[in-house]
Coordinates of N, CA, C and O in Angstrom, one line a residue:
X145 N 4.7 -55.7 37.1 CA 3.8 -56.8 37.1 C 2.5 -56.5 36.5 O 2.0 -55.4 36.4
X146 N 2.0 -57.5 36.1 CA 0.8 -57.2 34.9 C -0.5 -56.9 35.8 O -0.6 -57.8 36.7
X147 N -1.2 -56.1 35.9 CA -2.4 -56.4 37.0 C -3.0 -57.6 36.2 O -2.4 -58.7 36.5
X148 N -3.6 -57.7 35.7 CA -4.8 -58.4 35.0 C -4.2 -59.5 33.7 O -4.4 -59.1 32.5
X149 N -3.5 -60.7 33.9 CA -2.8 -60.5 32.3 C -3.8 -60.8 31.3 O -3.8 -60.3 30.1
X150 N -4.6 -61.8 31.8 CA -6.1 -62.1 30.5 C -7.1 -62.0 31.4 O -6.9 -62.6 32.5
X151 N -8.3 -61.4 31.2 CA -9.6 -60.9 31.2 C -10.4 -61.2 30.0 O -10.0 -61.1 28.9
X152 N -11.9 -61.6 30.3 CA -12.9 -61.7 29.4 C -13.1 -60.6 29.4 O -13.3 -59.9 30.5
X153 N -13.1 -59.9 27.6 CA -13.5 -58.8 27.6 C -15.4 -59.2 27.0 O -15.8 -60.3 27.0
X154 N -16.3 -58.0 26.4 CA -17.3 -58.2 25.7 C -17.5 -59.0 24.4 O -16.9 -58.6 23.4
X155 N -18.1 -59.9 24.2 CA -17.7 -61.1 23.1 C -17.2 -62.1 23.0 O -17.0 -62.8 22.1
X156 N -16.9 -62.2 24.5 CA -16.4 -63.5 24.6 C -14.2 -63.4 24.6 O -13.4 -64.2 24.9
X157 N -14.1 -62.3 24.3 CA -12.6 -62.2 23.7 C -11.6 -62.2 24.9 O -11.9 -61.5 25.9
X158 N -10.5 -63.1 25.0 CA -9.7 -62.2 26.1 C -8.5 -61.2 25.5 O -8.0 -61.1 24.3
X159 N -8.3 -60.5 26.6 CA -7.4 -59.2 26.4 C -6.1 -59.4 27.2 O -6.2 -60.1 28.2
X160 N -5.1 -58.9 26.9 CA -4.0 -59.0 27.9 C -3.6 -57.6 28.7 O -2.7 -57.0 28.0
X161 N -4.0 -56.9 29.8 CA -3.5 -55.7 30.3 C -2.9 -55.1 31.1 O -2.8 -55.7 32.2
X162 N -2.4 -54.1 31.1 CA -1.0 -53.4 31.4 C -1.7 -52.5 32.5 O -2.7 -51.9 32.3
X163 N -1.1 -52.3 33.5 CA -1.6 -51.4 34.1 C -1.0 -50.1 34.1 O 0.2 -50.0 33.7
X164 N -1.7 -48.9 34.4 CA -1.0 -47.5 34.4 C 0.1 -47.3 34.2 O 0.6 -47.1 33.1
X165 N 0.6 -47.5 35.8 CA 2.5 -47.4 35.6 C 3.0 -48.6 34.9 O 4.2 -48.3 34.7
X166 N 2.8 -49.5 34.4 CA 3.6 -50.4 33.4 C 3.5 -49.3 32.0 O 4.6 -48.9 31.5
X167 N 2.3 -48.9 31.5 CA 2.1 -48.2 31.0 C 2.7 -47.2 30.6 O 3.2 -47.2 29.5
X168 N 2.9 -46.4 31.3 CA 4.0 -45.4 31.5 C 5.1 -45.4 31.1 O 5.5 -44.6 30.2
X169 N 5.9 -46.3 31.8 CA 6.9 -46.7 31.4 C 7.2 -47.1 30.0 O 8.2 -46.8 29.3
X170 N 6.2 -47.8 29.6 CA 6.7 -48.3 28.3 C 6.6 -47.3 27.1 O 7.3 -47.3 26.1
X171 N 5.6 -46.4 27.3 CA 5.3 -45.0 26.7 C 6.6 -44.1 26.4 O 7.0 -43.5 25.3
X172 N 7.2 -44.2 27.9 CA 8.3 -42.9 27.9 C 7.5 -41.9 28.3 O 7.9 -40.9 27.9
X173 N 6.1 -41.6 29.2 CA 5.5 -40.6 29.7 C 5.4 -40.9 31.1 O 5.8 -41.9 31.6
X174 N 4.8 -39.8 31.8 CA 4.0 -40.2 33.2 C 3.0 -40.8 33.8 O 1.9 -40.7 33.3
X175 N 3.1 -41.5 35.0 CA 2.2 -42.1 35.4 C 1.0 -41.1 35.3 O -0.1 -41.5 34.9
X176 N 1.2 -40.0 35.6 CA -0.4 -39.0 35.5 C -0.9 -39.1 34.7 O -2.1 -39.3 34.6
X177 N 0.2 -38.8 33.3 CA -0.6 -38.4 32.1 C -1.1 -39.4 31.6 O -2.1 -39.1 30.9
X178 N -0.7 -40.9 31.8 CA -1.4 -41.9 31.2 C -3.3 -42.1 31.7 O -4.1 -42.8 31.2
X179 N -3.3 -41.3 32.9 CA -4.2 -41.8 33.9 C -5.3 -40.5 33.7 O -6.4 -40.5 34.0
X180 N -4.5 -39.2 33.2 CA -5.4 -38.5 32.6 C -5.9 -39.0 31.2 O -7.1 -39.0 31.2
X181 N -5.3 -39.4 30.2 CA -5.4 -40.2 29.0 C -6.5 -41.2 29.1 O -7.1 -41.4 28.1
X182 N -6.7 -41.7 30.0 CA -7.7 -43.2 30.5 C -8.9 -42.0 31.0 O -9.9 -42.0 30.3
X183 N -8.9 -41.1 32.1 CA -9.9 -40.6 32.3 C -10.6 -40.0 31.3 O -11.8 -40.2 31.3
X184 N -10.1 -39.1 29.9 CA -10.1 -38.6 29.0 C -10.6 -39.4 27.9 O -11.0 -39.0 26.9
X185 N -10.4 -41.0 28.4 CA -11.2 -42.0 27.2 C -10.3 -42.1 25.8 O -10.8 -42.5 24.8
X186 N -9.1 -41.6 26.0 CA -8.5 -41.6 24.7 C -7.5 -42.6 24.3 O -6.7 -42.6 23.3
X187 N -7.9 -43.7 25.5 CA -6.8 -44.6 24.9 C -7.6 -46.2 24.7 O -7.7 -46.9 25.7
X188 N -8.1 -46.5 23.5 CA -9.1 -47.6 23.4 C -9.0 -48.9 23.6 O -8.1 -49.6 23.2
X189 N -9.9 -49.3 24.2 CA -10.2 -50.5 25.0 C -9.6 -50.2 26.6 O -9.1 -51.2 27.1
X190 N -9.7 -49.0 27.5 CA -9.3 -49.2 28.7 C -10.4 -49.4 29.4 O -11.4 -49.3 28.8
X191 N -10.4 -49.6 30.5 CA -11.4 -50.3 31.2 C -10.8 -49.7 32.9 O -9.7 -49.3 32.9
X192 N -11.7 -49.7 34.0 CA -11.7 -49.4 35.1 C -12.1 -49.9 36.0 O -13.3 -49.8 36.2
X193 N -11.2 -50.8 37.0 CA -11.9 -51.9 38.2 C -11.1 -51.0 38.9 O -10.0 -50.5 38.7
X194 N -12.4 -50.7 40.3 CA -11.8 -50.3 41.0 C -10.9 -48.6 41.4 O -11.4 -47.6 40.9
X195 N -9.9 -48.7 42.1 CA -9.1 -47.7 41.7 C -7.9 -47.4 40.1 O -7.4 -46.4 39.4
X196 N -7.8 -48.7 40.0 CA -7.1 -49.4 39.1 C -7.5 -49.4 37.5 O -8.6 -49.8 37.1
X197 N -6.6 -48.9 36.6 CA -7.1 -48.2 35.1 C -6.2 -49.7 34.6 O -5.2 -50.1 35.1
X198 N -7.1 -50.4 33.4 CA -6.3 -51.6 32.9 C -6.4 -51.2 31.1 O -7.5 -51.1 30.5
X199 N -5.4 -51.0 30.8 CA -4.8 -50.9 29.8 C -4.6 -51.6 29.1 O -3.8 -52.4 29.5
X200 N -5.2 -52.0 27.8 CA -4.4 -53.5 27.1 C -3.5 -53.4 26.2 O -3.4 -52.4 25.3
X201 N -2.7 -54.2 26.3 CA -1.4 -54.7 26.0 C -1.4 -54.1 24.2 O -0.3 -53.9 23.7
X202 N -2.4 -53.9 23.6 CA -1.8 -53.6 22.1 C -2.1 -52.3 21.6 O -1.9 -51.8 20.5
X203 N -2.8 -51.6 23.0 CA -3.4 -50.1 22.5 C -1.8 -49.3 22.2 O -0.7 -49.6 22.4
X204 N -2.4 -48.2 21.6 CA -1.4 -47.7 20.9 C -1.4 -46.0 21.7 O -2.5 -45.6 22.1
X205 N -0.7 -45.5 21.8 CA -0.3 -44.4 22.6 C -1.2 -43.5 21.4 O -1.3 -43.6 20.2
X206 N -1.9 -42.7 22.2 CA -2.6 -41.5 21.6 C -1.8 -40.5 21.3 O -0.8 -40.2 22.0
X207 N -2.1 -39.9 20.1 CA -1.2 -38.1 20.0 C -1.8 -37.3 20.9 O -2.9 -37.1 21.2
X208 N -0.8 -36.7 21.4 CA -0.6 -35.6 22.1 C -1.5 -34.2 21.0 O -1.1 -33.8 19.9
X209 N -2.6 -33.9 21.6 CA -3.5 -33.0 21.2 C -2.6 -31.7 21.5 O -2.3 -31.3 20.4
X210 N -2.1 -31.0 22.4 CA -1.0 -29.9 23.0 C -0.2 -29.5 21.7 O 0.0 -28.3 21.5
X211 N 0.4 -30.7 20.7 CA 1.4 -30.1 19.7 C 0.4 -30.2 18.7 O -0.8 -30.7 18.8
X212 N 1.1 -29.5 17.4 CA 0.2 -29.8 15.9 C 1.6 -31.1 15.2 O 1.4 -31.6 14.2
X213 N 2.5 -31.3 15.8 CA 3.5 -32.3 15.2 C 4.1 -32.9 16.1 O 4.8 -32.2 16.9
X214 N 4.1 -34.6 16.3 CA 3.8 -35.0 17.4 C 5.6 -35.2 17.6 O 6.4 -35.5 16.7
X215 N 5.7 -35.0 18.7 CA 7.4 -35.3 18.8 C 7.9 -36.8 18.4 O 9.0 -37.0 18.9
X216 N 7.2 -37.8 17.6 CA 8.0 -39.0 17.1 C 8.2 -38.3 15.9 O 9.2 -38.5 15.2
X217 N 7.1 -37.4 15.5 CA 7.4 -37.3 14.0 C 8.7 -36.4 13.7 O 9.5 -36.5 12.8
X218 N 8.7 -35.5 15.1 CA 9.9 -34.4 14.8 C 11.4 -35.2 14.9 O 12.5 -34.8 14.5
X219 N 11.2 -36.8 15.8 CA 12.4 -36.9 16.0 C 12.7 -37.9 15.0 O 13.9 -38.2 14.9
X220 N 12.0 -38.4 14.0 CA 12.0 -39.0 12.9 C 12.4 -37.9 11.8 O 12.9 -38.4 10.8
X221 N 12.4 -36.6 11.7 CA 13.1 -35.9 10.8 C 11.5 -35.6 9.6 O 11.6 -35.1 8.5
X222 N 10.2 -36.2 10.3 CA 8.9 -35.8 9.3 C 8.3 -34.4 9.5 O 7.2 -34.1 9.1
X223 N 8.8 -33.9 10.1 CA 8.5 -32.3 10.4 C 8.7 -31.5 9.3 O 8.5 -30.3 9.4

């Protein structure tokens, strides 16, 4: 379930967002790691109410800083 589905963001704009574990899931990673990713500021436009990390719906999954070749690229055969 969406926490937030539209929010006024700054400018007037609304956003649509995803929370953590929806997040997660749709990633193919863990609820942690997304939530370290959000503490870490590395995933743009996330925002923080609360205990609660809101994610928007079009941000794009960060690379993994850990590898030098990100495992989409390896399983795409661009390695």
């Amino acid at each position: 379930h969406v926490v937030w589905k539209w929010r006024r963001c700054p400018g007037g704009i609304f956003m649509e967002f995803l929370s953590a574990k929806e997040t997660a899931q749709e990633w193919g990673i863990s609820l942690r790691r997304v939530q370290k990713l959000c503490e870490q500021n590395r995933i743009h436009g996330v925002q923080r109410l609360g205990k609660i990390w809101l994610i928007p719906k079009e941000a794009n999954r960060p690379s993994d800083m850990r590898y030098t070749v990100s495992k989409d690229q390896e399983r795409n055969g661009r390695a």
